[in-house]
Coordinates of C-alpha atoms and ligand atoms in Angstrom, one line a residue:
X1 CA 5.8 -6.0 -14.1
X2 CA 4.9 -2.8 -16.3
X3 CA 6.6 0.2 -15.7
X4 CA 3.9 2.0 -16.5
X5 CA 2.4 0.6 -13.4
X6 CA 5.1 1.1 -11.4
X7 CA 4.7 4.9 -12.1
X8 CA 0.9 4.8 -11.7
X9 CA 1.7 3.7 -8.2
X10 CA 4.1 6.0 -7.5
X11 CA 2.0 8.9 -9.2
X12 CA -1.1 8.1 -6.8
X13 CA 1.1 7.6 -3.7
X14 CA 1.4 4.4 -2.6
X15 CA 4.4 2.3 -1.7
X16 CA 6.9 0.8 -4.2
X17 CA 7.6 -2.5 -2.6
X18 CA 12.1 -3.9 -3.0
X19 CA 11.1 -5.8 -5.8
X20 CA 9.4 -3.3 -8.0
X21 CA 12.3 -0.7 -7.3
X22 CA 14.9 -3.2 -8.1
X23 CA 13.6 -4.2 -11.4
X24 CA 12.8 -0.5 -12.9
X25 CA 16.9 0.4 -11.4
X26 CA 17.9 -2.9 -13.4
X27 CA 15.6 -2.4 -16.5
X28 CA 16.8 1.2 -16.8
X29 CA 20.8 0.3 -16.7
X30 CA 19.7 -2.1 -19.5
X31 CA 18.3 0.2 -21.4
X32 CA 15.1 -1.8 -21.7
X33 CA 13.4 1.7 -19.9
X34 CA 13.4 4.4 -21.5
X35 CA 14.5 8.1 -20.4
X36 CA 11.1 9.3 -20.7
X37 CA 9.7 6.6 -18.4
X38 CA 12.4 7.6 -15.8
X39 CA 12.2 11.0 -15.6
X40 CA 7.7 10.6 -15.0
X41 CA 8.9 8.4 -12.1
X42 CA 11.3 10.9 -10.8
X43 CA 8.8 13.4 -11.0
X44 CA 6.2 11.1 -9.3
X45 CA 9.1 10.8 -6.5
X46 CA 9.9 14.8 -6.1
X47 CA 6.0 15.3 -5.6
X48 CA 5.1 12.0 -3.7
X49 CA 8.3 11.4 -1.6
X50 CA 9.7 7.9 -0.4
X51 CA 9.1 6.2 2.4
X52 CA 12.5 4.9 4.7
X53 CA 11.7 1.7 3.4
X54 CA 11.4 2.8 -0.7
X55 CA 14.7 4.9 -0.2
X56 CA 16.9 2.0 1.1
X57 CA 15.5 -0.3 -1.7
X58 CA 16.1 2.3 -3.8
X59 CA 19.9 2.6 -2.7
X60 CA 20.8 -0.8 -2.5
X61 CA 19.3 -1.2 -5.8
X62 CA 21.4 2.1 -7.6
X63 CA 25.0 0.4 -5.4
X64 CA 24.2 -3.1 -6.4
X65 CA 23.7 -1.5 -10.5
X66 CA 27.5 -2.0 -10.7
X67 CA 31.0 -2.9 -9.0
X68 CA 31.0 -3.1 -5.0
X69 CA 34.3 -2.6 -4.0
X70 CA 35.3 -5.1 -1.4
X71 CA 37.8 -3.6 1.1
X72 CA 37.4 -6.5 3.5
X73 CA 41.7 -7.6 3.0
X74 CA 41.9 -3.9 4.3
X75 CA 42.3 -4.7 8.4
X76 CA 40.8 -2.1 10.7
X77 CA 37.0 -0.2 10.7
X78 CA 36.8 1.2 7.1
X79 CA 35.3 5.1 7.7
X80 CA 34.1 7.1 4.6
X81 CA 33.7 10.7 4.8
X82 CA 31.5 12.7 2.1
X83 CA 30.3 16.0 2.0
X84 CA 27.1 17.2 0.9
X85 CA 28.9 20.2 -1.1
X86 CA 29.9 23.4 -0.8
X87 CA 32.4 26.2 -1.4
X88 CA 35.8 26.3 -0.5
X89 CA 34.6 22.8 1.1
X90 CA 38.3 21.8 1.4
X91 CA 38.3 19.5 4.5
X92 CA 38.7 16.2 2.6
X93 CA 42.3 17.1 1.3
X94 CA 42.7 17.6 5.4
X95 CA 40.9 15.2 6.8
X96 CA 42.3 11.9 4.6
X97 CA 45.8 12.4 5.6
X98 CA 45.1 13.9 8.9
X99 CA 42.6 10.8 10.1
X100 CA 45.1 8.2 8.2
X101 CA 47.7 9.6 10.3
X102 CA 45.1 8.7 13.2
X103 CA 45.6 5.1 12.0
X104 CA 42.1 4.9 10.2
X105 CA 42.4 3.1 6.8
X106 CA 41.4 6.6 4.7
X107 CA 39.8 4.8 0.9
X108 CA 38.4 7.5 -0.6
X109 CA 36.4 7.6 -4.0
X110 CA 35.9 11.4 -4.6
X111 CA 34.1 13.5 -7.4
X112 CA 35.1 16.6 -9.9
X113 CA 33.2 19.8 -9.5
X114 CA 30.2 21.1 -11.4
X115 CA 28.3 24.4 -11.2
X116 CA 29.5 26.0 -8.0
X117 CA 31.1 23.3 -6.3
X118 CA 34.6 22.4 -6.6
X119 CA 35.4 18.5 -6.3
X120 CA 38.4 17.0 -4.3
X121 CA 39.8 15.1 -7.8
X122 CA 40.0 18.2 -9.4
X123 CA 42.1 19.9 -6.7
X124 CA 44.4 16.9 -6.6
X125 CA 45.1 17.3 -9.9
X126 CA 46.8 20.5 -9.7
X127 CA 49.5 18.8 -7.7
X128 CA 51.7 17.8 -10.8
X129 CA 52.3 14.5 -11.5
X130 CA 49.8 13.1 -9.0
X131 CA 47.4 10.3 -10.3
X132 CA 43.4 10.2 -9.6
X133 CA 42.9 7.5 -11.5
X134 CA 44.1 4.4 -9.7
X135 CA 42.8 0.7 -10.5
X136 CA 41.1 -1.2 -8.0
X137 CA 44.4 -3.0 -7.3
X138 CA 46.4 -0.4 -6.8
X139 CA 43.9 1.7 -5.0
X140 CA 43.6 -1.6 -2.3
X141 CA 47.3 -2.2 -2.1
X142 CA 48.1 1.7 -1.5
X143 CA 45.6 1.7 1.4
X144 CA 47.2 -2.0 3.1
X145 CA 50.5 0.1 2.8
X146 CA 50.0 3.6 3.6
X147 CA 46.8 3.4 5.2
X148 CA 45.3 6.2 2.5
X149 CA 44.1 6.2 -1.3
X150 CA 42.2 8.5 -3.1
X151 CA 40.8 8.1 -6.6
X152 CA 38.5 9.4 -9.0
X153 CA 35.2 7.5 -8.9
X154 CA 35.2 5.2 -12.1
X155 CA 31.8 4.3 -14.0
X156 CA 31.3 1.0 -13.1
X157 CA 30.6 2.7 -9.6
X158 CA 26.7 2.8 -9.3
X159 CA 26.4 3.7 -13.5
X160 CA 22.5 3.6 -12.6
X161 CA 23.0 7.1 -10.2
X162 CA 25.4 8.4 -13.4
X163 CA 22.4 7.7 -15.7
X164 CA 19.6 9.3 -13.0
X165 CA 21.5 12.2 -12.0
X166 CA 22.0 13.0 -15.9
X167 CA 18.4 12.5 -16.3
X168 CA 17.3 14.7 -12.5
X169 CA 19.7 17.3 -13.9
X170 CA 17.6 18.3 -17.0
X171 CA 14.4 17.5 -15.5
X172 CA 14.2 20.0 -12.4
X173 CA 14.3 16.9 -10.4
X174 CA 17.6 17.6 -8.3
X175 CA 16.3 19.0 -5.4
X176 CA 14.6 15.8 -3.9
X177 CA 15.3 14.1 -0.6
X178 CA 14.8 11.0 -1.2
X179 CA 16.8 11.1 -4.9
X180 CA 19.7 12.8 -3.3
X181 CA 19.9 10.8 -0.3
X182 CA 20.2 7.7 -2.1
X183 CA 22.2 8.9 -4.6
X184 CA 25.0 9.4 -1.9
X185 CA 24.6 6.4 0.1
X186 CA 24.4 4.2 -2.8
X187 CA 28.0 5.6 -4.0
X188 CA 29.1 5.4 0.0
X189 CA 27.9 1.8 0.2
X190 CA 29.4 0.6 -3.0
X191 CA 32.9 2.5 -2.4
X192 CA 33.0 -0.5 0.7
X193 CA 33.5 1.4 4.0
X194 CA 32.4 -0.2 7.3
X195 CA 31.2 3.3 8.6
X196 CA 29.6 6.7 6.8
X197 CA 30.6 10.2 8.4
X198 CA 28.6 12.6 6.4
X199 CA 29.0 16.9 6.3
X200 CA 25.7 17.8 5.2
X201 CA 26.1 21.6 4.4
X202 CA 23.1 24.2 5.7
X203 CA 22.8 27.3 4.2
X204 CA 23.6 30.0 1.2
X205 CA 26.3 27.3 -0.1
X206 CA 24.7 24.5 0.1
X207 CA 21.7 22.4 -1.9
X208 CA 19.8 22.4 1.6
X209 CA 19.4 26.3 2.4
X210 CA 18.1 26.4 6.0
X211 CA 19.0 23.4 9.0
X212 CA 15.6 22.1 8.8
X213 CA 16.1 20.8 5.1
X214 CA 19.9 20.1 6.0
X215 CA 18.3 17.6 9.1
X216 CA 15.6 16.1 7.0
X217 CA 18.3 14.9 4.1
X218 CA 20.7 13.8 7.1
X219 CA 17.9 11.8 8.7
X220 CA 16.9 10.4 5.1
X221 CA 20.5 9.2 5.0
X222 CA 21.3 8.1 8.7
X223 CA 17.9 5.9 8.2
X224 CA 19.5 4.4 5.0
X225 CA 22.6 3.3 6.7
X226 CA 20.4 2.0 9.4
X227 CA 18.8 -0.3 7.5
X228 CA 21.1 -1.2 5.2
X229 CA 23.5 -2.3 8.1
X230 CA 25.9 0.9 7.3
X231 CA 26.2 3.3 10.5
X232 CA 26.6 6.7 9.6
X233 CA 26.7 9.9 11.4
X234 CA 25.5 13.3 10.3
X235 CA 27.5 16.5 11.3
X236 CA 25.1 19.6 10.2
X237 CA 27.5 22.3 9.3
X238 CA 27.3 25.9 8.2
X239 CA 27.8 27.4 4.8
X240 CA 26.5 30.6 5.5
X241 CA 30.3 31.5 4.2
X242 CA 33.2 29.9 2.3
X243 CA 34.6 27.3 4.4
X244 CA 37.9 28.5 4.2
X245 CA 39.4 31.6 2.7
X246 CA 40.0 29.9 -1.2
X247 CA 37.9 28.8 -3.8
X248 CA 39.9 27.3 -6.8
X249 CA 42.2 23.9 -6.9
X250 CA 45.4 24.8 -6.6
X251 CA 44.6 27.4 -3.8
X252 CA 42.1 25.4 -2.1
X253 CA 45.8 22.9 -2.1
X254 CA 47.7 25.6 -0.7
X255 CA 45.5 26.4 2.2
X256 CA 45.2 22.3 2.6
X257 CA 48.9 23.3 3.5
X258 CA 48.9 25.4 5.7
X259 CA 46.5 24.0 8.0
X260 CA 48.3 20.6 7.8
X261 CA 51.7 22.6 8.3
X262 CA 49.9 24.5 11.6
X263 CA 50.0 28.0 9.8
X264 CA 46.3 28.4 9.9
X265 CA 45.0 31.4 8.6
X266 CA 41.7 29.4 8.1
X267 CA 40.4 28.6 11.8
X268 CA 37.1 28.0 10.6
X269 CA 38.1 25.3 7.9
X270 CA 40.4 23.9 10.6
X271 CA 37.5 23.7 13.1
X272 CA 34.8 21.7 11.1
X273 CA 37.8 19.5 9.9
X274 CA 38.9 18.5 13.4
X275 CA 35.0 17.7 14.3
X276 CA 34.3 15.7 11.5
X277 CA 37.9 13.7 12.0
X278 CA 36.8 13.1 15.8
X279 CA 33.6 11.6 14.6
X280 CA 35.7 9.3 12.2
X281 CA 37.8 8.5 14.5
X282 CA 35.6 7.4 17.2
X283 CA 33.3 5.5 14.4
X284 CA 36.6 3.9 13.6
X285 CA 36.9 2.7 17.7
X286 CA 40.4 4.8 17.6
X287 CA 39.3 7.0 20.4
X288 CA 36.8 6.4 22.9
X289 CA 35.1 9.8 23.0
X290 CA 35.4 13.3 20.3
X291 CA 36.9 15.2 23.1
X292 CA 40.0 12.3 23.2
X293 CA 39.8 12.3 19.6
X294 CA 40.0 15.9 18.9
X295 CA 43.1 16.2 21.3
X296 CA 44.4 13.1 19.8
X297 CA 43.9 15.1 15.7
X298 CA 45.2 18.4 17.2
X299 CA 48.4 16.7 18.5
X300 CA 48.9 14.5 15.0
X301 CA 48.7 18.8 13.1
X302 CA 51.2 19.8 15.6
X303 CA 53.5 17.6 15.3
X304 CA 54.0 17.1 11.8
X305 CA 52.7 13.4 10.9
X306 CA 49.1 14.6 8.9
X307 CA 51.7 16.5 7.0
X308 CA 54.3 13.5 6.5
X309 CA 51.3 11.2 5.8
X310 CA 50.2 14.0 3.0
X311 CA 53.4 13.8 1.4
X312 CA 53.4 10.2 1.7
X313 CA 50.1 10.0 -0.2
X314 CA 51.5 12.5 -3.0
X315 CA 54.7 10.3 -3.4
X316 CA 52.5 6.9 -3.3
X317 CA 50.3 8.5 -6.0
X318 CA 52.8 9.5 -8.3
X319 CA 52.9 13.4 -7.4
X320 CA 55.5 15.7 -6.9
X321 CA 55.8 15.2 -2.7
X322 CA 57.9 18.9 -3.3
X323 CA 55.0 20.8 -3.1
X324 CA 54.7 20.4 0.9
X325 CA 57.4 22.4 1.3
X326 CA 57.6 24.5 -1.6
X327 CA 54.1 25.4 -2.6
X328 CA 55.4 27.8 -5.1
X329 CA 55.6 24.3 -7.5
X330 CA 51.4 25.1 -8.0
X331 CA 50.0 26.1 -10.8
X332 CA 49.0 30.0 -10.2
X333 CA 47.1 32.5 -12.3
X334 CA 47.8 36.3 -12.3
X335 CA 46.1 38.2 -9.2
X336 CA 43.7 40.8 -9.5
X337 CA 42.5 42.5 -6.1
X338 CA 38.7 43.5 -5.7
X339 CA 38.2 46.2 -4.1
X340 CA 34.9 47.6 -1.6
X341 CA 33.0 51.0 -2.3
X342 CA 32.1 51.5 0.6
X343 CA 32.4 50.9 4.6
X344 CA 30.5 48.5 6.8
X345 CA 30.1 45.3 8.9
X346 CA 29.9 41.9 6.6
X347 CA 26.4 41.0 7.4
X348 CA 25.5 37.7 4.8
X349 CA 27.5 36.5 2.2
X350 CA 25.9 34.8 -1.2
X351 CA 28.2 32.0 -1.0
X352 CA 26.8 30.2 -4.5
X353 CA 27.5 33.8 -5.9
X354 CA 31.5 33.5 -4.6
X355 CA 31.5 30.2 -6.0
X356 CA 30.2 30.7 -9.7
X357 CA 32.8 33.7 -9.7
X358 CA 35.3 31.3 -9.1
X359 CA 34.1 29.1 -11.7
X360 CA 33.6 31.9 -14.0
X361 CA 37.6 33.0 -13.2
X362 CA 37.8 29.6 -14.7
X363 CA 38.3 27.6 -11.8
X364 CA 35.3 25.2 -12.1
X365 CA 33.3 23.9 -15.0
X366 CA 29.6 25.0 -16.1
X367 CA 28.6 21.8 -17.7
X368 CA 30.4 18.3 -17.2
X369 CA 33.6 17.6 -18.8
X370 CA 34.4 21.3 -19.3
X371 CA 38.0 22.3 -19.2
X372 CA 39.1 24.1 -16.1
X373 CA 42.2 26.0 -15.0
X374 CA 43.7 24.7 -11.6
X375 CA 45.1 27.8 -10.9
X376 CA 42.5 30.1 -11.3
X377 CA 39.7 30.6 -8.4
X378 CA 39.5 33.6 -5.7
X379 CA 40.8 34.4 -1.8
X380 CA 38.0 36.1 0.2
X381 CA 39.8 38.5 2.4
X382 CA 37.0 39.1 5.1
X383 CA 34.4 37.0 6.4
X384 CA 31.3 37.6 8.3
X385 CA 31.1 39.9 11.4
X386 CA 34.0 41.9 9.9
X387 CA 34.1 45.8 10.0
X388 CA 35.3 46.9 6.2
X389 CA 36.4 50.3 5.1
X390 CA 35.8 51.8 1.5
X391 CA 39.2 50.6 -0.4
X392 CA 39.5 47.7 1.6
X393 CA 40.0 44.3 -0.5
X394 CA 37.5 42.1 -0.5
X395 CA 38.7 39.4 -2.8
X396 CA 41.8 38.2 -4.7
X397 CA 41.0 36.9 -7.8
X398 CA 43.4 34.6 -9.8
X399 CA 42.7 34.3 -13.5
X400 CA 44.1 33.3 -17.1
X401 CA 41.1 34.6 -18.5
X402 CA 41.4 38.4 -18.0
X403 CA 37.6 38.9 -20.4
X404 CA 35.5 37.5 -17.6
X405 CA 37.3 39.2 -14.7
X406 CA 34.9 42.4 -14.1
X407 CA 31.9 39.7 -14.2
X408 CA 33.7 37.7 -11.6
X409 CA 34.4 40.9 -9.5
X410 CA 31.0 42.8 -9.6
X411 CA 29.5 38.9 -8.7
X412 CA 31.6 38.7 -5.6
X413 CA 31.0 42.8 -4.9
X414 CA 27.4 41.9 -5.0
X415 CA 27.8 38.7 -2.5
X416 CA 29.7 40.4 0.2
X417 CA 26.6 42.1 1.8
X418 CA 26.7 45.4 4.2
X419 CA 25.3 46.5 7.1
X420 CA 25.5 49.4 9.5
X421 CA 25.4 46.8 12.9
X422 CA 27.9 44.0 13.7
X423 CA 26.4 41.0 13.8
X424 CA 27.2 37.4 15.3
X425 CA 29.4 35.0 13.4
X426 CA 27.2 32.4 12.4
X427 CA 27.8 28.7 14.1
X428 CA 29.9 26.5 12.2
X429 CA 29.0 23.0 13.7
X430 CA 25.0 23.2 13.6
X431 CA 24.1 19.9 15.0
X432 CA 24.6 16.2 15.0
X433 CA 22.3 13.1 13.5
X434 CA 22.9 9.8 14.1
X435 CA 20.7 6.5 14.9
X436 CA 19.9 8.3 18.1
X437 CA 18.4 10.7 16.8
X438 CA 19.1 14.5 16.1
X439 CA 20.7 16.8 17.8
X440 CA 20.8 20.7 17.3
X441 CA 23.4 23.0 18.7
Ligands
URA1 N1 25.5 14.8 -4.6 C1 25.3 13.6 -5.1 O1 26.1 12.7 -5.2 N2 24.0 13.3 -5.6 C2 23.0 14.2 -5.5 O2 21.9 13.9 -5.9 C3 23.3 15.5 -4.9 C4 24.6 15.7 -4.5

């Protein structure tokens, strides 16, 4: 088998059958395909699509490139959560301690942040002391004792989807459905969980812009997990906004907090959180419908334990448990406030824009392996639907870097748009896919 012909095939549309997918994903990770090769057959792909069939192949092929992790010791229905990306996208350092407190086993392999995305390993690591890098051993036995681990994903993880996204990145071969989709699931599948929960993001934030791409990657995924024997669940949600109110680690940490502590200032990050943790934990057969399992997560904030179970995964990863109580132990930059020239109702925000300001405040990175500061990033002080008054402060903006502060303020000036007429808060939970189908809210 060429691969030459494998790309003719793909080039004049036809159908790539298991067997040819698995043996350019194995030749590739050998190095016995070249880079060139691969990025004419990702092309082919972004202009000729997969079929369901070609995608799954094309997943299990990409998870089985390198370690599966086996999490079958761990007792109880395994549920991974990911997120398609976004900003101030901080529900995983809520939802892992809030859902393990729910007794679902929480193993999560998470990622750092790149362009304007943060990453949940990052944002860890401005807790001091704590430790993203856990072996496999220590990342199973901390999830048989405390029912929660979370670790930085580790090379031997899928290495083909390391090599391919490398190779979609500086090809203009990113934005695909079927290469994003089973880059994901591939990761999902070999990180071992028994159930996928996915946040696919819609909107100014977000890789998908509008719902209708947001469903079609959501169905590309939920089909995967069908036929790979993995159920997953989509949950379309909004980032026609932040998330919550802070972009940057050590901030995004702090408001982690405060919603686990039940001072939310952030209703809306609180919200998707608590919808995404009923779907986990009715996946996970620990409620028997989201309106039980919502009460059930709402109880678990108010009462302390998702806050106990955070500290608990601090101490167990070698951080400084402190910081629950005494947030003042994070890493923070020197506060500038940005400031609004004139009056009006928050009408759209260019949420990409507020997150490259944070990464140009120095909170994420521009190209991987860039050094960031953890306790630099930005506080948006109104949100859509607001009514603003000239002098008003938009922003906070936390730096170390004081050259690229005027950049970072004029780019957030520019993404808080103004309008004469109120208009509607946009929805935060947009709709639901699953093996049933899709549903739009
Ligand atoms: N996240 C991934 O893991 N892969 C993609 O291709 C896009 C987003």
């Amino acid at each position: 088998m060429r691969m030459v012909d494998i790309i003719e095939k793909k080039r004049d549309g036809l159908e790539l059958s298991a067997d040819e997918i698995a043996t350019m994903i194995a030749g590739y990770c050998q190095d016995e395909i070249p880079d060139y090769q691969m990025a004419a057959m990702l092309m082919a792909v972004y202009f000729r699509g997969m079929t369901d069939q070609e995608i799954a192949a094309l997943t299990l092929a990409m998870a089985r490139s390198g370690k599966m992790v086996d999490l079958s010791g761990v007792s109880g229905v395994k549920v991974d959560k990911h997120s398609t990306g976004g900003v101030a996208d901080t529900t995983t350092l809520v939802l892992a301690p809030l859902v393990a407190a729910a007794g679902v086993p929480v193993a999560k392999m998470s990622g750092r942040g790149l362009g304007f995305t943060g990453g949940t390993i990052d944002k860890l690591e401005s807790i001091p002391g704590f430790r993203t890098g856990l072996s496999s051993e220590e990342f199973i036995a901390n999830l048989k004792r405390y029912n929660i681990a979370v670790t930085a994903q580790t090379p031997d993880i899928t290495p083909a989807d390391g090599k391919m996204y490398a190779l979609r990145d500086v090809t203009g071969t990113v934005d695909s459905i079927p290469l994003i989709a089973s880059s994901i699931m591939s990761k999902k599948i070999a990180a071992g969980a028994d159930k996928i929960v996915l946040d696919v993001k819609a909107g100014s934030g977000a890789f998908m812009k509008n719902v209708g791409e947001a469903v079609k990657l959501a169905e590309a995924m939920v089909n995967i997990g069908k036929l790979v024997g993995r159920e997953t669940i989509a949950v379309i949600t909004s980032m026609a906004e932040p998330l919550g109110v802070s972009v940057g680690n050590s901030l995004e940490v702090e408001e982690a907090l405060d919603i686990l502590s039940g001072t939310v200032e952030s209703e809306d990050l609180r919200h998707v959180c608590l919808a995404l943790g009923s779907y986990m934990l009715v996946a996970a057969n620990k409620a028997v419908d989201i309106k039980t399992a919502q009460a059930k997560l709402s109880e678990l904030l108010l009462n302390g334990q998702a806050l106990d179970k955070f500290k608990e995964l601090v101490a167990a990863q070698g951080g400084n448990p402190g910081i629950v109580t005494r947030k003042s132990r994070l890493l923070k930059a020197a506060m500038v406030s940005v400031k609004t020239a004139e009056s009006g109702y928050v009408i759209a925000v260019d949420t990409a824009a507020i997150g490259y300001s944070a990464m140009i405040l120095g909170a994420g990175r521009e190209y991987k392996g860039q050094k960031i500061d953890l306790g630099a990033g930005l506080v948006m002080k109104c949100r859509i639907g607001d009514y603003i008054r000239q002098g008003d402060v938009v922003a906070e903006l936390y730096t170390n870097n004081s050259a690229r502060i005027k950049e970072a303020a004029d780019k957030v000036i520019q993404a808080v748009q103004l309008g004469g007429k109120a208009v509607v808060k946009p929805k935060l939970i947009l709709g639901i896919v699953n093996a049933n189908g899709v549903e739009l809210y």
